[in-house]
CSV table of C-alpha atoms and ligand atoms in Angstrom, one decimal:
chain,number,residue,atom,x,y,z
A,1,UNK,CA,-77.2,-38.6,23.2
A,2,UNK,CA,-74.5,-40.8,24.5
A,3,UNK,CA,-71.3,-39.3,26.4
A,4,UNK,CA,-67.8,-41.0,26.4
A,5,UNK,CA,-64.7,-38.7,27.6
A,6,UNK,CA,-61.7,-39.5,25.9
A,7,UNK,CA,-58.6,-38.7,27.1
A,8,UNK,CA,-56.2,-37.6,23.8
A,9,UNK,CA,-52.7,-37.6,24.3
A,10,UNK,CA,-50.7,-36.5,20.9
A,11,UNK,CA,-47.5,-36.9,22.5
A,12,UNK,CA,-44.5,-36.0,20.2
A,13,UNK,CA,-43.3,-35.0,16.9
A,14,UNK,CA,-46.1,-35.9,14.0
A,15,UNK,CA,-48.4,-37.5,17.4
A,16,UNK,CA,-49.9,-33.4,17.4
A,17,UNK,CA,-51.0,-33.4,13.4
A,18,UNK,CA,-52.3,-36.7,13.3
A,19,UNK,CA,-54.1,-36.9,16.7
A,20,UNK,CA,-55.8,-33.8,15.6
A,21,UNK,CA,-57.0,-35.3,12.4
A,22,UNK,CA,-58.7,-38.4,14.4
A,23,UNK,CA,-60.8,-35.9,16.3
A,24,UNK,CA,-62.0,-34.1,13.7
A,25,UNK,CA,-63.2,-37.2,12.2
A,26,UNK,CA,-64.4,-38.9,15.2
A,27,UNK,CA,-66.6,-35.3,16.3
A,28,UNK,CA,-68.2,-35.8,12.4
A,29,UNK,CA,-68.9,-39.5,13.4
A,30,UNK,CA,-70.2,-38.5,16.6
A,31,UNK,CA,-72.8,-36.1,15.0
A,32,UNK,CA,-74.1,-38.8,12.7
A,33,UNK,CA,-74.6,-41.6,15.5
A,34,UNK,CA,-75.9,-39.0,18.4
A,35,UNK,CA,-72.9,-39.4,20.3
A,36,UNK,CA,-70.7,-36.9,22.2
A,37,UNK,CA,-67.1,-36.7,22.2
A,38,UNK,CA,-65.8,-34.9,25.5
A,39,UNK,CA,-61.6,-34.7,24.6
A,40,UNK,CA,-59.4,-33.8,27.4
A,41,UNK,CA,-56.1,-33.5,25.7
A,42,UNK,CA,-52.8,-33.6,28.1
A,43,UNK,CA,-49.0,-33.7,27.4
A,44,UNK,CA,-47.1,-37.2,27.8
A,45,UNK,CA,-43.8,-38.2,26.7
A,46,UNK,CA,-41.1,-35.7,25.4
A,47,UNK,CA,-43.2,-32.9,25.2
A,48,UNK,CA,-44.5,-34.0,29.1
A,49,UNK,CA,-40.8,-34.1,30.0
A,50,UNK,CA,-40.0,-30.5,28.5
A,51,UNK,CA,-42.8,-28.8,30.7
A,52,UNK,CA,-43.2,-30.9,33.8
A,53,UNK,CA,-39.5,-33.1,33.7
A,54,UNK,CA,-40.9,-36.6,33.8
A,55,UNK,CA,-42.8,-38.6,31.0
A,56,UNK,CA,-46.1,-39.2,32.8
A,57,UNK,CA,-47.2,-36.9,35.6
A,58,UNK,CA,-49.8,-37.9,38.1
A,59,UNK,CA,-52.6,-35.6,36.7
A,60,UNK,CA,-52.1,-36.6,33.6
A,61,UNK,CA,-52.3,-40.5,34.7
A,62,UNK,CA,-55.6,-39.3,36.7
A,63,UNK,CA,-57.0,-38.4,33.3
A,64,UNK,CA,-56.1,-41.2,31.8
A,65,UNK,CA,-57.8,-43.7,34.6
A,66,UNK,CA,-60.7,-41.2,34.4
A,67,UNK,CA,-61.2,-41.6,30.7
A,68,UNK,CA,-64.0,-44.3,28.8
A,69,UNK,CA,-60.8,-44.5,26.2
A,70,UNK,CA,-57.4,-43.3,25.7
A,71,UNK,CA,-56.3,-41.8,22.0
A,72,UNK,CA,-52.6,-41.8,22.0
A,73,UNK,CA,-50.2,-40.1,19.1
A,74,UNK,CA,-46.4,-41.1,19.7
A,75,UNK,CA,-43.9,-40.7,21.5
A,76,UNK,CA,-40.2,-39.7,22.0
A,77,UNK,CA,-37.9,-38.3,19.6
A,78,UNK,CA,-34.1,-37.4,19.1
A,79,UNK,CA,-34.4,-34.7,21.7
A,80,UNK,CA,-34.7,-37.3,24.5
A,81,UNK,CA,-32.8,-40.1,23.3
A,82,UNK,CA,-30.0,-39.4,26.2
A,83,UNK,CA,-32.0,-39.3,28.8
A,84,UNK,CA,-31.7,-42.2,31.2
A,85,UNK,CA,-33.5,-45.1,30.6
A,86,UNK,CA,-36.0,-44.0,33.5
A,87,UNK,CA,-37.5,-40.8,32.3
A,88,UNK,CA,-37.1,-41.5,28.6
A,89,UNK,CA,-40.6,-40.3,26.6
A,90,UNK,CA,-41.3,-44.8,25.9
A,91,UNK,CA,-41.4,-45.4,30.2
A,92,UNK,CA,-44.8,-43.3,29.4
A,93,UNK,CA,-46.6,-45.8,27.9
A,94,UNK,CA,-45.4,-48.9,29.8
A,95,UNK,CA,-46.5,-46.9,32.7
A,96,UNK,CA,-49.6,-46.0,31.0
A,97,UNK,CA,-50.2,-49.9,29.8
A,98,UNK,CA,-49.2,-51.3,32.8
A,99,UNK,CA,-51.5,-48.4,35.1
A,100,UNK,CA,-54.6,-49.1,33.2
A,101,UNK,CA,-54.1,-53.1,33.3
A,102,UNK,CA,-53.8,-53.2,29.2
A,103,UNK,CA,-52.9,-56.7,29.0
A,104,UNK,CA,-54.3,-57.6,25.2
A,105,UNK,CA,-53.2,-55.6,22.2
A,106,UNK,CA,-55.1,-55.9,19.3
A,107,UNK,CA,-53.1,-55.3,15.7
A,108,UNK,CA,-55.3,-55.4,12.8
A,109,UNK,CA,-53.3,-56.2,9.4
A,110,UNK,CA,-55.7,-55.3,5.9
A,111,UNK,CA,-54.6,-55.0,2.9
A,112,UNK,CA,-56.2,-52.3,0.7
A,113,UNK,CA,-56.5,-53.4,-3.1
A,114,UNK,CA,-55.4,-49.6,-3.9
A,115,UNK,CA,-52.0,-50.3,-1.8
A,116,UNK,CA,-51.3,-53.8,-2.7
A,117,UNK,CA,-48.5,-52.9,-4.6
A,118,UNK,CA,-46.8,-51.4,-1.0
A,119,UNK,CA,-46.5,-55.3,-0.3
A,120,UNK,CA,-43.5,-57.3,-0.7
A,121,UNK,CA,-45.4,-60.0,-1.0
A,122,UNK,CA,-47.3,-61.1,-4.3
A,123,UNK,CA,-50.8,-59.1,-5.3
A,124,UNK,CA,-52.4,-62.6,-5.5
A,125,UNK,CA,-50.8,-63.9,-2.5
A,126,UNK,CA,-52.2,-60.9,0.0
A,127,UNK,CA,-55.3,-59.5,-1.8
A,128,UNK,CA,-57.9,-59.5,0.6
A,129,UNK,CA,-56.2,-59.7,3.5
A,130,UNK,CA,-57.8,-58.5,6.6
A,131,UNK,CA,-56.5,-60.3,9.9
A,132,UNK,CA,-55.9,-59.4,13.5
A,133,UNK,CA,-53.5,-60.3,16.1
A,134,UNK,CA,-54.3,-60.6,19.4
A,135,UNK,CA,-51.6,-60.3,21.5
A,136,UNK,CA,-50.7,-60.7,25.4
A,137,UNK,CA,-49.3,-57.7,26.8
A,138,UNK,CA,-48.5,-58.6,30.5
A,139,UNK,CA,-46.9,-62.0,30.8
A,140,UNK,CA,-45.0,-64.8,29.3
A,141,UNK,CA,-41.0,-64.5,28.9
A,142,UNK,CA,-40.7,-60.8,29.4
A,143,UNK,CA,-41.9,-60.7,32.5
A,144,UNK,CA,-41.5,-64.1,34.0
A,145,UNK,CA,-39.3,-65.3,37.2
A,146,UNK,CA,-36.4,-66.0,37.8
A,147,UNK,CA,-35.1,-63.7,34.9
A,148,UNK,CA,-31.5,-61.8,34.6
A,149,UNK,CA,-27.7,-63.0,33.9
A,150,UNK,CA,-25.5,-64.8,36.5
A,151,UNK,CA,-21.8,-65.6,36.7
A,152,UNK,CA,-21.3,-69.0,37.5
A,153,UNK,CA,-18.0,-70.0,39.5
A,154,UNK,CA,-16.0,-71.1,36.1
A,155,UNK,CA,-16.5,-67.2,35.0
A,156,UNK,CA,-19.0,-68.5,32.1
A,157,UNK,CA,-22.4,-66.2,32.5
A,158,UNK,CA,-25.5,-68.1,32.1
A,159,UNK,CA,-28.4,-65.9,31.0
A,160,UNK,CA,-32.6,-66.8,32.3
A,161,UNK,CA,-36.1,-65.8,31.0
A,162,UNK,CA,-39.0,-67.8,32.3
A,163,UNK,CA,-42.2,-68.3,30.2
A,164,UNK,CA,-45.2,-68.4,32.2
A,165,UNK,CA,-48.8,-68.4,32.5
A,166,UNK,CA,-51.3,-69.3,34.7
A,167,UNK,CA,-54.8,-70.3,33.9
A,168,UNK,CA,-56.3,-66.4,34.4
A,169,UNK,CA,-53.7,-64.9,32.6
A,170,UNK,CA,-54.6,-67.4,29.8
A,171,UNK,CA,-58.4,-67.1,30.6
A,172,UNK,CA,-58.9,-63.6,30.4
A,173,UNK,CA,-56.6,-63.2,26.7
A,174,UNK,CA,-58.7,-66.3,25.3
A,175,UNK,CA,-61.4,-64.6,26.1
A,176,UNK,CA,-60.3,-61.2,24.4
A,177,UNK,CA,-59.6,-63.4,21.5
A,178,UNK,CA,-63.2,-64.9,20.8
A,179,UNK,CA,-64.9,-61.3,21.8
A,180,UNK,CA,-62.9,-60.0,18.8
A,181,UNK,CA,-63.5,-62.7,16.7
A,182,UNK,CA,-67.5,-62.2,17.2
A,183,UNK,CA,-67.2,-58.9,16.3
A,184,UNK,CA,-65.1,-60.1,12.8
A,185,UNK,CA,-65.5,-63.5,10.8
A,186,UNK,CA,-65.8,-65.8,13.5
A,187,UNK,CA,-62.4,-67.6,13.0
A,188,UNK,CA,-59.6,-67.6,16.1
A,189,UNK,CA,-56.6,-69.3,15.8
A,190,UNK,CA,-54.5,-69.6,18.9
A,191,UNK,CA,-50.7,-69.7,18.4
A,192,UNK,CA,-48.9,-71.8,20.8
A,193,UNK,CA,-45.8,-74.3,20.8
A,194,UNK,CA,-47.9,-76.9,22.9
A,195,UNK,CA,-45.9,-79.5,20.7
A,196,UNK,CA,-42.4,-78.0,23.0
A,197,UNK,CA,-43.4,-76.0,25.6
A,198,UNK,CA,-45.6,-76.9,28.6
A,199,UNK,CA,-46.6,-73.4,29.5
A,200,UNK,CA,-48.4,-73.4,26.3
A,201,UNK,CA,-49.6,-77.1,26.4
A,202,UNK,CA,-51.3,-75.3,29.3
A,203,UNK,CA,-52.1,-72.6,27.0
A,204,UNK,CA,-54.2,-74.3,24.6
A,205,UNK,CA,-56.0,-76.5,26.9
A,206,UNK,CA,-57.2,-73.5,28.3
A,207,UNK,CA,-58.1,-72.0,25.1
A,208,UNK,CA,-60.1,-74.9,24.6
A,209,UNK,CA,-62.2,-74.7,27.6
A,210,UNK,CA,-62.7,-70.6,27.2
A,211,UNK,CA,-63.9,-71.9,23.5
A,212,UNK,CA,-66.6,-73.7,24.8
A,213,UNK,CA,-68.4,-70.7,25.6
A,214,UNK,CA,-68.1,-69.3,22.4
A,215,UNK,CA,-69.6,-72.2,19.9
A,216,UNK,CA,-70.2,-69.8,17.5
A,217,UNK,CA,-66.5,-68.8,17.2
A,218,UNK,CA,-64.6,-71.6,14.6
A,219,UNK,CA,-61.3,-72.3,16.8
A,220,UNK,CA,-58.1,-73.7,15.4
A,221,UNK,CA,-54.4,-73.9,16.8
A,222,UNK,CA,-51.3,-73.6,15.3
A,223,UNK,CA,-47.5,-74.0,16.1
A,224,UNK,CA,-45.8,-70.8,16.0
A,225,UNK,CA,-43.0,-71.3,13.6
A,226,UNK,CA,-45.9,-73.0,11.4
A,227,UNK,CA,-48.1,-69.6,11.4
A,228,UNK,CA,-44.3,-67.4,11.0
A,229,UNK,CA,-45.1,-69.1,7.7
A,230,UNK,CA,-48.4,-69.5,6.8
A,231,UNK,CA,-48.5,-65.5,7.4
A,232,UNK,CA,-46.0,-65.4,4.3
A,233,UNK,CA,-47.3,-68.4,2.2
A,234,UNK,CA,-51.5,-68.0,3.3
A,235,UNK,CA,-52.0,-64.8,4.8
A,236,UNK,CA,-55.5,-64.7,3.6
A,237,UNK,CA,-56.5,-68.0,5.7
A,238,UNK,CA,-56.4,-65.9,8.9
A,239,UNK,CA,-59.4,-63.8,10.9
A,240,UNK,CA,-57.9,-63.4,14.5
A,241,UNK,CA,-55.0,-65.0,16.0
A,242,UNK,CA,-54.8,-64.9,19.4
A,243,UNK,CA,-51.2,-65.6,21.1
A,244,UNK,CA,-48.7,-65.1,24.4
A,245,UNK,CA,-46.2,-62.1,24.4
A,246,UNK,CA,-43.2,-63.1,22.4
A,247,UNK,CA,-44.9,-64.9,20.2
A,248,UNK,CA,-47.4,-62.0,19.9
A,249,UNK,CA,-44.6,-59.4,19.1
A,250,UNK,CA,-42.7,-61.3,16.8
A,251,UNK,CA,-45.9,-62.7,14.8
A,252,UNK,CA,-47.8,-58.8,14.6
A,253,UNK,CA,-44.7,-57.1,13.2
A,254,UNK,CA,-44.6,-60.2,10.6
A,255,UNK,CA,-48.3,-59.3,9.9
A,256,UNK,CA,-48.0,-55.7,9.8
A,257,UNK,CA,-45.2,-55.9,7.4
A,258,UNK,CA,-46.9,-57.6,4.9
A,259,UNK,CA,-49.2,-54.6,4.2
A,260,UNK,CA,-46.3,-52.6,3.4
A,261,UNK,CA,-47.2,-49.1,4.6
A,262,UNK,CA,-46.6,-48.5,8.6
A,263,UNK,CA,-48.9,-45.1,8.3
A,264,UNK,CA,-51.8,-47.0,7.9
A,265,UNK,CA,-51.8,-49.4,10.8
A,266,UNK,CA,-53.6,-48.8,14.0
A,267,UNK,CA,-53.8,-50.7,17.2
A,268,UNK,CA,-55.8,-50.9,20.6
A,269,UNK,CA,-54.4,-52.2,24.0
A,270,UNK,CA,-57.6,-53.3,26.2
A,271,UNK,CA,-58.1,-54.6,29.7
A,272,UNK,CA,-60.4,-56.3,31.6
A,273,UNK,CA,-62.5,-53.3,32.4
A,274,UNK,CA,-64.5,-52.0,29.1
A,275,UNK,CA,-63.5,-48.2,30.4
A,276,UNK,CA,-59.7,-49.5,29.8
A,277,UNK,CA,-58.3,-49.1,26.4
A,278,UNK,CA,-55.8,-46.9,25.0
A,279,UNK,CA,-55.6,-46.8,21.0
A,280,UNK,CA,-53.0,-45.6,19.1
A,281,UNK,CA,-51.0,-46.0,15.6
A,282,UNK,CA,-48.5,-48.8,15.4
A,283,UNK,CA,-46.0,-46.1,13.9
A,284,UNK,CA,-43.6,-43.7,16.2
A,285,UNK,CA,-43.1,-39.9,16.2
A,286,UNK,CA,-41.4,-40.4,12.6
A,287,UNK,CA,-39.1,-36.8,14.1
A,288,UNK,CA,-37.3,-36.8,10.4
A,289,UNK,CA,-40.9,-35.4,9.3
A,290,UNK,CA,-42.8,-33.9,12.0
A,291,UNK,CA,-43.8,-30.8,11.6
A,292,UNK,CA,-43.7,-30.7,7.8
A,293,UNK,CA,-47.7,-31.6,8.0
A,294,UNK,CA,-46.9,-34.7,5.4
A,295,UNK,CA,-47.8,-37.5,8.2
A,296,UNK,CA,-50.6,-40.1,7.4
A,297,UNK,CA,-53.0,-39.7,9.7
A,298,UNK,CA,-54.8,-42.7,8.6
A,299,UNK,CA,-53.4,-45.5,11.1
A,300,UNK,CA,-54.9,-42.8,13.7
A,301,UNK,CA,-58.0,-41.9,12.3
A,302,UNK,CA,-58.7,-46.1,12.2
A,303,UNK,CA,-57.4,-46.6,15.5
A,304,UNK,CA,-60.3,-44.1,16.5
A,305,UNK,CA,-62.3,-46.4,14.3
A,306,UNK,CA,-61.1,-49.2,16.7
A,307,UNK,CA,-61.6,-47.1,19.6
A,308,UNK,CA,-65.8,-46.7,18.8
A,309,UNK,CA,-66.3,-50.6,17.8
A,310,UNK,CA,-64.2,-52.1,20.9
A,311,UNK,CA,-64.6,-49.2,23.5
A,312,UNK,CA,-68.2,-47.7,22.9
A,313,UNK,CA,-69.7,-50.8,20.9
A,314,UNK,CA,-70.6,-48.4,17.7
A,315,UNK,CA,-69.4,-50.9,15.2
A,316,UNK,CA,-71.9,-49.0,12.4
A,317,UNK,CA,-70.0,-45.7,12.9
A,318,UNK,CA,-66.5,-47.5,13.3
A,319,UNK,CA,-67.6,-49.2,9.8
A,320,UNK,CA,-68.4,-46.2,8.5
A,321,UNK,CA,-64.8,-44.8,9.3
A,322,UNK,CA,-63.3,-47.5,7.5
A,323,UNK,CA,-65.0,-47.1,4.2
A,324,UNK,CA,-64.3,-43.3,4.2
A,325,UNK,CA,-60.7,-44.2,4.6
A,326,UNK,CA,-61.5,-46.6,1.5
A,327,UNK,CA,-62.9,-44.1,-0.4
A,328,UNK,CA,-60.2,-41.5,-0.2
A,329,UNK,CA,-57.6,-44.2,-1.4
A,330,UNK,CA,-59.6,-45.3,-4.5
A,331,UNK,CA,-60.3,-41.7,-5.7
A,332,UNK,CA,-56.4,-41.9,-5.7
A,333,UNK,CA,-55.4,-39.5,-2.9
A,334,UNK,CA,-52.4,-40.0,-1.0
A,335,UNK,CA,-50.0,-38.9,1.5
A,336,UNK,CA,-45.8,-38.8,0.5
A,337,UNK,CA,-45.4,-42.2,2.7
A,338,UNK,CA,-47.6,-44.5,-0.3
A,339,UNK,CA,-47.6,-41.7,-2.9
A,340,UNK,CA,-47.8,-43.8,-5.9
A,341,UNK,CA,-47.5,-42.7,-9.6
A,342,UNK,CA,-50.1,-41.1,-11.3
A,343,UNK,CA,-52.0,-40.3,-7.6
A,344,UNK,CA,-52.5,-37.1,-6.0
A,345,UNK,CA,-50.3,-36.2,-3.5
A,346,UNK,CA,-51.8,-35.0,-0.4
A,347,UNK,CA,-51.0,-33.0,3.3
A,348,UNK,CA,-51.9,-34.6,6.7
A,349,UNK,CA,-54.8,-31.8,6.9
A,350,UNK,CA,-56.0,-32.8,3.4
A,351,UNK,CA,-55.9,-36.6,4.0
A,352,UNK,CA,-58.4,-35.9,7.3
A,353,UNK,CA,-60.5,-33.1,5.5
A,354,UNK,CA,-60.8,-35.9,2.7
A,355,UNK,CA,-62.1,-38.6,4.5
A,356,UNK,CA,-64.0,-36.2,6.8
A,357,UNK,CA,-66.1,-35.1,3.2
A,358,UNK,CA,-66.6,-38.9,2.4
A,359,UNK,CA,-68.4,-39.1,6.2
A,360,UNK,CA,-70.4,-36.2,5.7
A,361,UNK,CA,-71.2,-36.8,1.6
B,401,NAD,P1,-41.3,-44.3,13.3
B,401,NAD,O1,-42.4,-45.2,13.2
B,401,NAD,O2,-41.5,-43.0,14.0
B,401,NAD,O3,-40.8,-44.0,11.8
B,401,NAD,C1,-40.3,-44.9,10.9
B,401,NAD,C2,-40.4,-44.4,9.5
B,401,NAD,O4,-41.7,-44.4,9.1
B,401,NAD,C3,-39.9,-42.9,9.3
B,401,NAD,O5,-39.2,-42.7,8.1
B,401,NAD,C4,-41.2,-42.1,9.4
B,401,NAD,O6,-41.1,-40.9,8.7
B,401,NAD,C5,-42.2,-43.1,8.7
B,401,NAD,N1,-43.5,-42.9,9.3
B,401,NAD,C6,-43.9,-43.3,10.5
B,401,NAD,N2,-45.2,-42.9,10.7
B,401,NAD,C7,-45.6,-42.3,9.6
B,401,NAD,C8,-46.8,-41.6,9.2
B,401,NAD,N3,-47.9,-41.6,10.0
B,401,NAD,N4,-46.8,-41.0,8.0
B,401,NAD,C9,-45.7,-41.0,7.2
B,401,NAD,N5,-44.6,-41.6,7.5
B,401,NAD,C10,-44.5,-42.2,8.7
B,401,NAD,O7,-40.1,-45.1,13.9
B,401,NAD,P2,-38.6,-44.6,14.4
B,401,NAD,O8,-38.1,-43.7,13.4
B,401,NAD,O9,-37.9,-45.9,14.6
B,401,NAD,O10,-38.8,-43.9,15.8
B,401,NAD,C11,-39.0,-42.5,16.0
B,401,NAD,C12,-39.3,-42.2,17.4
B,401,NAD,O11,-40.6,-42.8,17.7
B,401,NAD,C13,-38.3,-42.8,18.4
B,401,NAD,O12,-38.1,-41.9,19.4
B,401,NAD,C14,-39.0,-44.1,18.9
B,401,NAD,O13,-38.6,-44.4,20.2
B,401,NAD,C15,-40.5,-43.6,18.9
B,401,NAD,N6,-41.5,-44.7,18.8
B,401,NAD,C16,-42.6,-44.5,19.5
B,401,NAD,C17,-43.6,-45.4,19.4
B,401,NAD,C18,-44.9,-45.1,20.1
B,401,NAD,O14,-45.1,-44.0,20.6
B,401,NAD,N7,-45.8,-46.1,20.3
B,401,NAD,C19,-43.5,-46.5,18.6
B,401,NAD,C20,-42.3,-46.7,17.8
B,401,NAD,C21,-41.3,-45.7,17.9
């Protein structure tokens, strides 16, 4: 029987119903593949600042660095909104990303054929789609020096970000990048702007190099304003794109989007160390209906899914997560968020005791 301790965080608002949905499923899952679940559930964010005053407390941070995975809800909420900047519910999971060294996140985008009308985009444009970015977490523009706003001596302000990278930084997210490609199709396109920018010039000769060890792994490149729109025009041409920070933000919201439904989409931040992960739903708190037990707890049941191919290597059980979740949508259950005519409207608890009986059946 193999043991992982997860640390399970539900945070705020709908984090508590849908968190608690992912565990029943992932303890069903466990039983099936002779693994053991040990959950050590602690309060962060709003509800962490309601009993203890800050967002993070130590002992919950020593839980979290204990862990072989973190499974995090959401976080924050109106309650907390005038807090300052400092102790607001969100500093809990910078600290949190930044604490365990998460410097990749990993955003799947699939489309299911039962939700392709949830797409803006055309049935025959997205059908199919399954793709995953791979972004970098740590570096780049957002964190790169010299940064800030300075008044010159004519009174005019002149605003700086720097972009950088240096050949580990780029190393170790390349390197992410064709890992999760193995475990997919095979196909990693790295994103750069190597056609403008030298930081990325430097970035795709070292995605290059980091490619040579993985011959198995097709590699392509591509500008970033080119994939803004092959996402729209092609999505189906991707597998895993791998990419730096803004680039990375900008490009997984465009992916995410095209699916249509923000209750189905999980997500995994991963470090360097295999016992380093935190996984948890792209969505927030949604506070206009927490409480009301209508969340979709999909996005956190698959980012459990996530959590047992990347974290624990159980790809078969992670798999099998995934086709429950498929299932339930073709026997035409759903939650208010893509109730569609003609389909059967279902709670949060229904939705997880639904694809908890396609696991078991
Ligand atoms: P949100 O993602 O919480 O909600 C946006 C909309 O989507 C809402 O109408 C909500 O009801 C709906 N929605 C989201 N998840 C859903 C689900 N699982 N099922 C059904 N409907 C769902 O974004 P927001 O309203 O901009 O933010 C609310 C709070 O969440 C804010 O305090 C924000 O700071 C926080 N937030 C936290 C995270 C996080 O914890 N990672 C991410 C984004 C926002």
């Amino acid at each position: 029987m193999k043991r992982f301790n997860v640390a399970v965080l539900p945070g705020d608002g709908i984090g508590p119903e849908i968190v608690g949905e992912a565990l029943k499923v992932m303890k069903a899952v466990g039983k099936k593949f002779s693994a053991e679940f040990v959950a050590t559930e602690a309060l962060v964010g709003g509800a962490s600042i309601d009993a203890y005053g800050k967002p993070l407390t130590d002992e919950v941070l020593k839980i979290a660095l204990g862990a072989d995975a973190v499974l995090l809800g959401a976080v924050g909420g109106p309650k907390w909104e005038g807090l300052d900047y400092s102790i607001r519910p969100e500093r809990a999971l910078l600290a949190l990303r930044k604490e365990l060294g998460l410097f990749a996140n990993l955003r799947p985008a699939r489309i299911y054929d039962e939700l392709i009308d949830a797409s803006t985009l055309k049935p025959e444009v997205i059908k199919g789609v399954d793709l995953l970015v791979v972004r970098e977490l740590t570096g780049g523009l957002y964190f790169g020096t010299p940064k800030g706003v300075e008044t010159l001596p004519d009174g005019t302000e002149r605003g700086v970000n720097t972009m950088v990278y240096t050949t580990p930084e780029i190393e170790r997210i390349a390197k992410v990048g064709f890992e999760v490609a193995r475990k997919r199709r095979k196909k990693l396109c790295s994103v750069d702007k190597a056609n403008v920018l030298e930081t990325t010039e430097l970035w795709r000769k070292v995605v290059i190099k980091v490619g040579k060890d993985y011959p198995d792994v097709e590699l392509s490149h591509m500008y970033v304003d080119n994939c803004a729109m092959q996402l729209i025009r092609n999505p189906g041409q991707f597998d895993v794109i791998v990419t730096e920070n803004t680039f990375g933000d900008i490009l997984s919201d465009e992916a995410s989007m095209l699916t249509g439904s923000i209750g189905m989409l999980p997500s995994a931040s991963i470090g360097s160390d295999k016992r380093r992960a935190m996984y948890e739903p792209i969505h927030g708190s949604a506070p206009d209906i927490a409480g009301k037990g209508i969340a979709n707890p999909i996005a956190t049941i698959l980012s459990a899914a996530m959590m047992l191919k990347y974290s624990f290597d159980m790809n078969e059980a992670s798999d099998l997560i995934e086709r429950a979740v498929e299932k339930v949508l073709a026997r035409g259950l759903r939650t208010a968020d893509i109730m569609q005519p003609g389909k059967t409207k279902a709670s949060c608890s229904e939705m997880g005791a639904a694809v908890l009986k396609e696991l078991e059946g």
